[in-house]
């Protein structure tokens, strides 16, 4: 089959690879119809996540049709149309039973690598480095899906690929970002980053009862899309974010601050230059400009919800602000399996149409071009969907 | 409500059974042991020490090759630098291994790492260098630095804790404790491993699975087969170093259903070994804590054990991986496999071919 492979930093290529096969009794094989490029893929593309190997198939947002099932698969059958969650979860361990699916205790066969870096290992993830399992990803014609009865859910007839696809990652991720803010009526939520994840966080914050959402980015077209959802916006290159937020919230700060930017935050001034230099020298693995701002701007006793991805170690972390002002930090890779049914229902009820974010539809063969324009925010690119 | 909260709510009630932990030698001798393996700073230090020596030897034996591996052209300047780096690695590795409390040497390694990072960063700037490889090396060294710092910190805090405990005791009780520790150590075996895992299944089920020794090869990767001879005796076949095949007869020396199982090889075994496994109810009804002790002397004796440590995975890690597989089998009914599981060294994250699947078995 054809698949989009990581060949090195800033180098992805669509090449021929062997077809996936059933390896375990709970596996299914899915023929992929639509698959997307995620901001998380950009961290791999830019070489910031360790333990990538030349030839790794990328992609963790995908859906399609079941073409083969292992002998222990009960719920899915050949012909079902499904969307697949990006974290791989067994459904049986204590974490899965507690619905913390993205920290499944069984799905990472390379858990020892993650333990070296993080102490304990989270779940395996499709197409996301060897430290997170060494699983082939979904930017391909077919994919093997382990624990097929746990993750994938069926897509109802009449729902388009573009409406269902983002249940695999960015809709649950944005929703979890808002959910973790424990929103109460009257709350104001600030969202750093108006990429696809930020867009879903903004919409989810409103769904969960926020009165105001303030969205922060520097790309006008992304801020415009945030406004369309009812958010007030700040261009952090134009205004001082701290002053502006203070002014807008009557001097208190937002009740919840969501970091939907992650480890490659664009930074301004001295702090920005500092992070860039340290990251380039591998003395700090992650750039934390947005996270620092989210902490410093949160109201006393508020919540900082981190859904942007970080990989390793950070510097100049304002712990004093967290402790002395009683902040709560919540973080995580999305527990997609937990949120999928809830959000599927919201889509079916017409509360949201996730296809709003799709700006580019291309063939799988054009994946390298897709990465390039998504990375460089060319052509007002928000979300690239690849078709096989 | 956010789901992290719901987990706490639903898990907070306590299982009365949980406090009724099995007594016996198992729990007592555990308390006497200092932390071992990669969870304690010392185990980590040992691993880093050996890694250091291995890296150092490679850099000294083949400075040009090593230079090229990390992405610099390997001219005579680069060779000299590699030699220096190699010698430093060996010295610090030996230092870490030879000391009882290697914290000082670990901090020396952190200094060495800083030197590597500086050299690599300088090489990055040179126009002949292969940036991709260098970046890889940089990332690796940065990772090692992080490990070194972590390890040095752990050793320091262990040192402080041990020192405080020691100081709180009279000299007499201190020497008695030391003597007891000596007794614990069965000098008969070159390799001693202790590992633990929690499995989300009842004790009875895991005990029953283990008690049928024929199941062991399902999760112990080096075992080929175990055949039972009678209720206590069994015949074991395993893959030894370098793909050799080794075999022995073993007998069960203690069997307390749902609590403990101990076994030992019979005289004349290729691999002299003994082991026991204990099953304890985890607190809060959260499954079963499985503790394993394995003692053995590999075919080539102590030297063999050292060589295996240098070039293979450490026995600690082997056993940990086996326990992980046990957990997978008990909880999900299968051993977790990814695409990277196939192939001899590391397989890229793309589907294995039929031939690779067959070769893997
Ligand atoms: N936790 C999860 O489960 C999960 C899932 C998917 C994605 N993610 C992560 O979410 C993050 C965003 O993903 P995306 O697909 O939206 O990516 P993206 O790159 O399209 O969006 C990031 C946005 O952040 C903006 N930004 C950069 N620096 C900023 C700053 N200092 N202040 C404010 N905005 C800034 C950029 O302009 C961009 O619009 C990534 O880190 C990704 O890895 C996490
Ligand atoms: Zn994603
Ligand atoms: Zn699980």
PDB file of C-alpha atoms in Angstrom, chain A residues 1 5 7-9 15-27 50-58 72 90 92-95 97-100 105-113 115-117 121 130 133-137 144 146-147 176 179-180 182 280-283 285 313 330-332 335 338-339, chain B residues 1-8 10-11 38-39 44 47 114 117-118 121-122 124 132 135 138-143 145-147 150 154 198-201 285-287 313 317 320-321 324-342 346-357:
ATOM      1  CA  UNK A   1       0.000   0.000   0.000  1.00  0.00           C
ATOM      2  CA  UNK A   5       6.504   8.127   6.002  1.00  0.00           C
ATOM      3  CA  UNK A   7      12.233  10.126   6.549  1.00  0.00           C
ATOM      4  CA  UNK A   8      13.993  12.674   8.740  1.00  0.00           C
ATOM      5  CA  UNK A   9      13.549  16.185   9.949  1.00  0.00           C
ATOM      6  CA  UNK A  15       6.119   5.437  -0.539  1.00  0.00           C
ATOM      7  CA  UNK A  16       5.162   1.766  -0.991  1.00  0.00           C
ATOM      8  CA  UNK A  17       5.103  -0.291   2.212  1.00  0.00           C
ATOM      9  CA  UNK A  18       3.728  -3.755   3.089  1.00  0.00           C
ATOM     10  CA  UNK A  19       0.000  -4.045   3.817  1.00  0.00           C
ATOM     11  CA  UNK A  20      -0.932  -4.382   7.492  1.00  0.00           C
ATOM     12  CA  UNK A  21      -2.015  -7.782   8.771  1.00  0.00           C
ATOM     13  CA  UNK A  22      -3.936  -9.026  11.776  1.00  0.00           C
ATOM     14  CA  UNK A  23      -1.271  -9.654  14.440  1.00  0.00           C
ATOM     15  CA  UNK A  24      -3.460 -10.212  17.501  1.00  0.00           C
ATOM     16  CA  UNK A  25      -6.959 -11.640  17.995  1.00  0.00           C
ATOM     17  CA  UNK A  26      -8.462  -8.263  18.972  1.00  0.00           C
ATOM     18  CA  UNK A  27      -7.121  -6.435  15.881  1.00  0.00           C
ATOM     19  CA  UNK A  50      12.754  11.706  20.068  1.00  0.00           C
ATOM     20  CA  UNK A  51      12.791   8.038  18.959  1.00  0.00           C
ATOM     21  CA  UNK A  52      11.493   8.506  15.423  1.00  0.00           C
ATOM     22  CA  UNK A  53      12.899   6.076  12.856  1.00  0.00           C
ATOM     23  CA  UNK A  54      13.319   6.550   9.154  1.00  0.00           C
ATOM     24  CA  UNK A  55      10.315   4.902   7.501  1.00  0.00           C
ATOM     25  CA  UNK A  56       7.810   5.395  10.329  1.00  0.00           C
ATOM     26  CA  UNK A  57       4.313   5.845   8.915  1.00  0.00           C
ATOM     27  CA  UNK A  58       2.807   9.062  10.267  1.00  0.00           C
ATOM     28  CA  UNK A  72     -11.827 -12.161  19.201  1.00  0.00           C
ATOM     29  CA  UNK A  90      -6.936  -1.922  25.936  1.00  0.00           C
ATOM     30  CA  UNK A  92      -9.176  -3.626  30.636  1.00  0.00           C
ATOM     31  CA  UNK A  93      -6.448  -2.059  32.757  1.00  0.00           C
ATOM     32  CA  UNK A  94      -7.174   0.137  35.768  1.00  0.00           C
ATOM     33  CA  UNK A  95      -6.488   3.331  33.791  1.00  0.00           C
ATOM     34  CA  UNK A  97     -11.515   1.278  33.587  1.00  0.00           C
ATOM     35  CA  UNK A  98     -11.131   4.769  35.062  1.00  0.00           C
ATOM     36  CA  UNK A  99     -11.627   6.212  31.563  1.00  0.00           C
ATOM     37  CA  UNK A 100      -8.074   7.570  31.486  1.00  0.00           C
ATOM     38  CA  UNK A 105      -1.115   0.514  30.899  1.00  0.00           C
ATOM     39  CA  UNK A 106      -0.934  -2.163  28.217  1.00  0.00           C
ATOM     40  CA  UNK A 107      -0.831  -0.560  24.800  1.00  0.00           C
ATOM     41  CA  UNK A 108       2.798   0.583  24.667  1.00  0.00           C
ATOM     42  CA  UNK A 109       5.152  -2.319  23.927  1.00  0.00           C
ATOM     43  CA  UNK A 110       8.063   0.128  24.244  1.00  0.00           C
ATOM     44  CA  UNK A 111       6.970   1.367  27.640  1.00  0.00           C
ATOM     45  CA  UNK A 112      10.545   1.156  28.928  1.00  0.00           C
ATOM     46  CA  UNK A 113      11.608   3.961  26.595  1.00  0.00           C
ATOM     47  CA  UNK A 115       9.691   5.340  31.434  1.00  0.00           C
ATOM     48  CA  UNK A 116      13.251   6.580  30.938  1.00  0.00           C
ATOM     49  CA  UNK A 117      12.052  10.017  29.908  1.00  0.00           C
ATOM     50  CA  UNK A 121       4.654   5.179  30.336  1.00  0.00           C
ATOM     51  CA  UNK A 130       8.862   4.450  19.073  1.00  0.00           C
ATOM     52  CA  UNK A 133       4.810   2.227  20.746  1.00  0.00           C
ATOM     53  CA  UNK A 134       6.276   2.185  17.252  1.00  0.00           C
ATOM     54  CA  UNK A 135       2.836   1.785  15.677  1.00  0.00           C
ATOM     55  CA  UNK A 136       2.308   2.495  11.981  1.00  0.00           C
ATOM     56  CA  UNK A 137       0.123   5.566  11.572  1.00  0.00           C
ATOM     57  CA  UNK A 144      -4.071  -2.151  11.760  1.00  0.00           C
ATOM     58  CA  UNK A 146      -5.448  -3.061  18.014  1.00  0.00           C
ATOM     59  CA  UNK A 147      -8.234  -3.632  20.614  1.00  0.00           C
ATOM     60  CA  UNK A 176     -11.182  17.999  27.196  1.00  0.00           C
ATOM     61  CA  UNK A 179     -13.842  20.269  30.381  1.00  0.00           C
ATOM     62  CA  UNK A 180     -10.696  20.362  32.535  1.00  0.00           C
ATOM     63  CA  UNK A 182     -14.431  22.976  35.267  1.00  0.00           C
ATOM     64  CA  UNK A 280      18.405  24.679  19.596  1.00  0.00           C
ATOM     65  CA  UNK A 281      21.229  23.612  21.899  1.00  0.00           C
ATOM     66  CA  UNK A 282      19.104  20.835  23.370  1.00  0.00           C
ATOM     67  CA  UNK A 283      19.434  22.353  26.817  1.00  0.00           C
ATOM     68  CA  UNK A 285      13.497  20.442  24.894  1.00  0.00           C
ATOM     69  CA  UNK A 313      11.937  19.539  30.054  1.00  0.00           C
ATOM     70  CA  UNK A 330      -4.626  19.979  34.389  1.00  0.00           C
ATOM     71  CA  UNK A 331      -3.070  18.314  31.388  1.00  0.00           C
ATOM     72  CA  UNK A 332      -3.102  15.266  29.210  1.00  0.00           C
ATOM     73  CA  UNK A 335      -8.927  10.499  26.624  1.00  0.00           C
ATOM     74  CA  UNK A 338     -14.238   8.687  26.853  1.00  0.00           C
ATOM     75  CA  UNK A 339     -15.412  11.711  24.882  1.00  0.00           C
TER      76      UNK A 339
ATOM     77  CA  UNK B   1     -17.352  16.838  35.492  1.00  0.00           C
ATOM     78  CA  UNK B   2     -13.848  16.131  34.347  1.00  0.00           C
ATOM     79  CA  UNK B   3     -13.011  12.450  34.302  1.00  0.00           C
ATOM     80  CA  UNK B   4      -9.946  12.595  36.511  1.00  0.00           C
ATOM     81  CA  UNK B   5     -12.251  13.554  39.340  1.00  0.00           C
ATOM     82  CA  UNK B   6     -14.664  10.735  38.712  1.00  0.00           C
ATOM     83  CA  UNK B   7     -11.789   8.283  38.969  1.00  0.00           C
ATOM     84  CA  UNK B   8     -10.961   9.481  42.447  1.00  0.00           C
ATOM     85  CA  UNK B  10     -15.097   5.791  42.295  1.00  0.00           C
ATOM     86  CA  UNK B  11     -11.843   4.425  43.674  1.00  0.00           C
ATOM     87  CA  UNK B  38      16.467   1.268  37.831  1.00  0.00           C
ATOM     88  CA  UNK B  39      13.915   2.466  40.373  1.00  0.00           C
ATOM     89  CA  UNK B  44      20.422   3.472  37.359  1.00  0.00           C
ATOM     90  CA  UNK B  47      23.460   0.920  34.079  1.00  0.00           C
ATOM     91  CA  UNK B 114      28.021  19.451  29.327  1.00  0.00           C
ATOM     92  CA  UNK B 117      26.950  19.117  24.375  1.00  0.00           C
ATOM     93  CA  UNK B 118      29.350  21.966  23.792  1.00  0.00           C
ATOM     94  CA  UNK B 121      26.996  22.207  19.272  1.00  0.00           C
ATOM     95  CA  UNK B 122      30.321  23.417  17.885  1.00  0.00           C
ATOM     96  CA  UNK B 124      26.796  21.558  14.315  1.00  0.00           C
ATOM     97  CA  UNK B 132      20.770  15.121  11.014  1.00  0.00           C
ATOM     98  CA  UNK B 135      21.168  16.445  15.922  1.00  0.00           C
ATOM     99  CA  UNK B 138      22.809  15.954  20.525  1.00  0.00           C
ATOM    100  CA  UNK B 139      19.370  14.739  21.460  1.00  0.00           C
ATOM    101  CA  UNK B 140      20.878  11.512  22.795  1.00  0.00           C
ATOM    102  CA  UNK B 141      23.428  13.319  24.904  1.00  0.00           C
ATOM    103  CA  UNK B 142      20.802  15.734  26.167  1.00  0.00           C
ATOM    104  CA  UNK B 143      18.740  12.712  27.158  1.00  0.00           C
ATOM    105  CA  UNK B 145      22.408  14.428  30.674  1.00  0.00           C
ATOM    106  CA  UNK B 146      18.864  14.443  31.976  1.00  0.00           C
ATOM    107  CA  UNK B 147      19.312  10.845  33.150  1.00  0.00           C
ATOM    108  CA  UNK B 150      18.218  12.527  37.788  1.00  0.00           C
ATOM    109  CA  UNK B 154      18.546  10.186  43.481  1.00  0.00           C
ATOM    110  CA  UNK B 198       0.267  -4.652  39.593  1.00  0.00           C
ATOM    111  CA  UNK B 199      -2.276  -6.578  37.564  1.00  0.00           C
ATOM    112  CA  UNK B 200      -5.954  -5.726  37.423  1.00  0.00           C
ATOM    113  CA  UNK B 201      -7.121  -9.322  38.044  1.00  0.00           C
ATOM    114  CA  UNK B 285      -9.333  -3.741  45.497  1.00  0.00           C
ATOM    115  CA  UNK B 286      -7.122  -2.591  42.654  1.00  0.00           C
ATOM    116  CA  UNK B 287      -6.028  -6.022  41.524  1.00  0.00           C
ATOM    117  CA  UNK B 313      19.460  -5.893  27.995  1.00  0.00           C
ATOM    118  CA  UNK B 317      14.864  -5.105  32.372  1.00  0.00           C
ATOM    119  CA  UNK B 320      10.389  -6.266  33.934  1.00  0.00           C
ATOM    120  CA  UNK B 321       9.452  -6.827  30.291  1.00  0.00           C
ATOM    121  CA  UNK B 324       4.633  -6.486  31.570  1.00  0.00           C
ATOM    122  CA  UNK B 325       3.733  -9.288  29.177  1.00  0.00           C
ATOM    123  CA  UNK B 326       2.160 -11.253  32.024  1.00  0.00           C
ATOM    124  CA  UNK B 327       0.025  -8.216  32.803  1.00  0.00           C
ATOM    125  CA  UNK B 328      -0.975  -7.884  29.141  1.00  0.00           C
ATOM    126  CA  UNK B 329      -1.941 -11.547  28.890  1.00  0.00           C
ATOM    127  CA  UNK B 330      -3.891 -11.540  32.163  1.00  0.00           C
ATOM    128  CA  UNK B 331      -5.703  -8.267  31.504  1.00  0.00           C
ATOM    129  CA  UNK B 332      -6.261  -8.350  27.731  1.00  0.00           C
ATOM    130  CA  UNK B 333      -5.686 -11.948  26.693  1.00  0.00           C
ATOM    131  CA  UNK B 334      -2.858 -11.115  24.305  1.00  0.00           C
ATOM    132  CA  UNK B 335       0.705  -9.845  24.248  1.00  0.00           C
ATOM    133  CA  UNK B 336       0.774  -6.289  22.911  1.00  0.00           C
ATOM    134  CA  UNK B 337       2.443  -6.015  19.514  1.00  0.00           C
ATOM    135  CA  UNK B 338       3.234  -2.993  17.431  1.00  0.00           C
ATOM    136  CA  UNK B 339       4.871  -2.863  14.028  1.00  0.00           C
ATOM    137  CA  UNK B 340       8.159  -2.091  15.754  1.00  0.00           C
ATOM    138  CA  UNK B 341       8.001  -5.454  17.542  1.00  0.00           C
ATOM    139  CA  UNK B 342       9.133  -7.248  14.380  1.00  0.00           C
ATOM    140  CA  UNK B 346      14.381  -2.001  15.595  1.00  0.00           C
ATOM    141  CA  UNK B 347      11.733  -2.208  12.932  1.00  0.00           C
ATOM    142  CA  UNK B 348      10.305   1.069  11.612  1.00  0.00           C
ATOM    143  CA  UNK B 349       6.685   1.844  12.379  1.00  0.00           C
ATOM    144  CA  UNK B 350       5.385   0.269   9.190  1.00  0.00           C
ATOM    145  CA  UNK B 351       3.756  -3.142   8.720  1.00  0.00           C
ATOM    146  CA  UNK B 352       6.125  -6.121   8.903  1.00  0.00           C
ATOM    147  CA  UNK B 353       6.321  -8.437   5.896  1.00  0.00           C
ATOM    148  CA  UNK B 354       5.033 -12.029   6.100  1.00  0.00           C
ATOM    149  CA  UNK B 355       8.655 -13.224   6.340  1.00  0.00           C
ATOM    150  CA  UNK B 356       9.337 -10.906   9.263  1.00  0.00           C
ATOM    151  CA  UNK B 357       6.225 -12.111  11.070  1.00  0.00           C
TER     152      UNK B 357
END
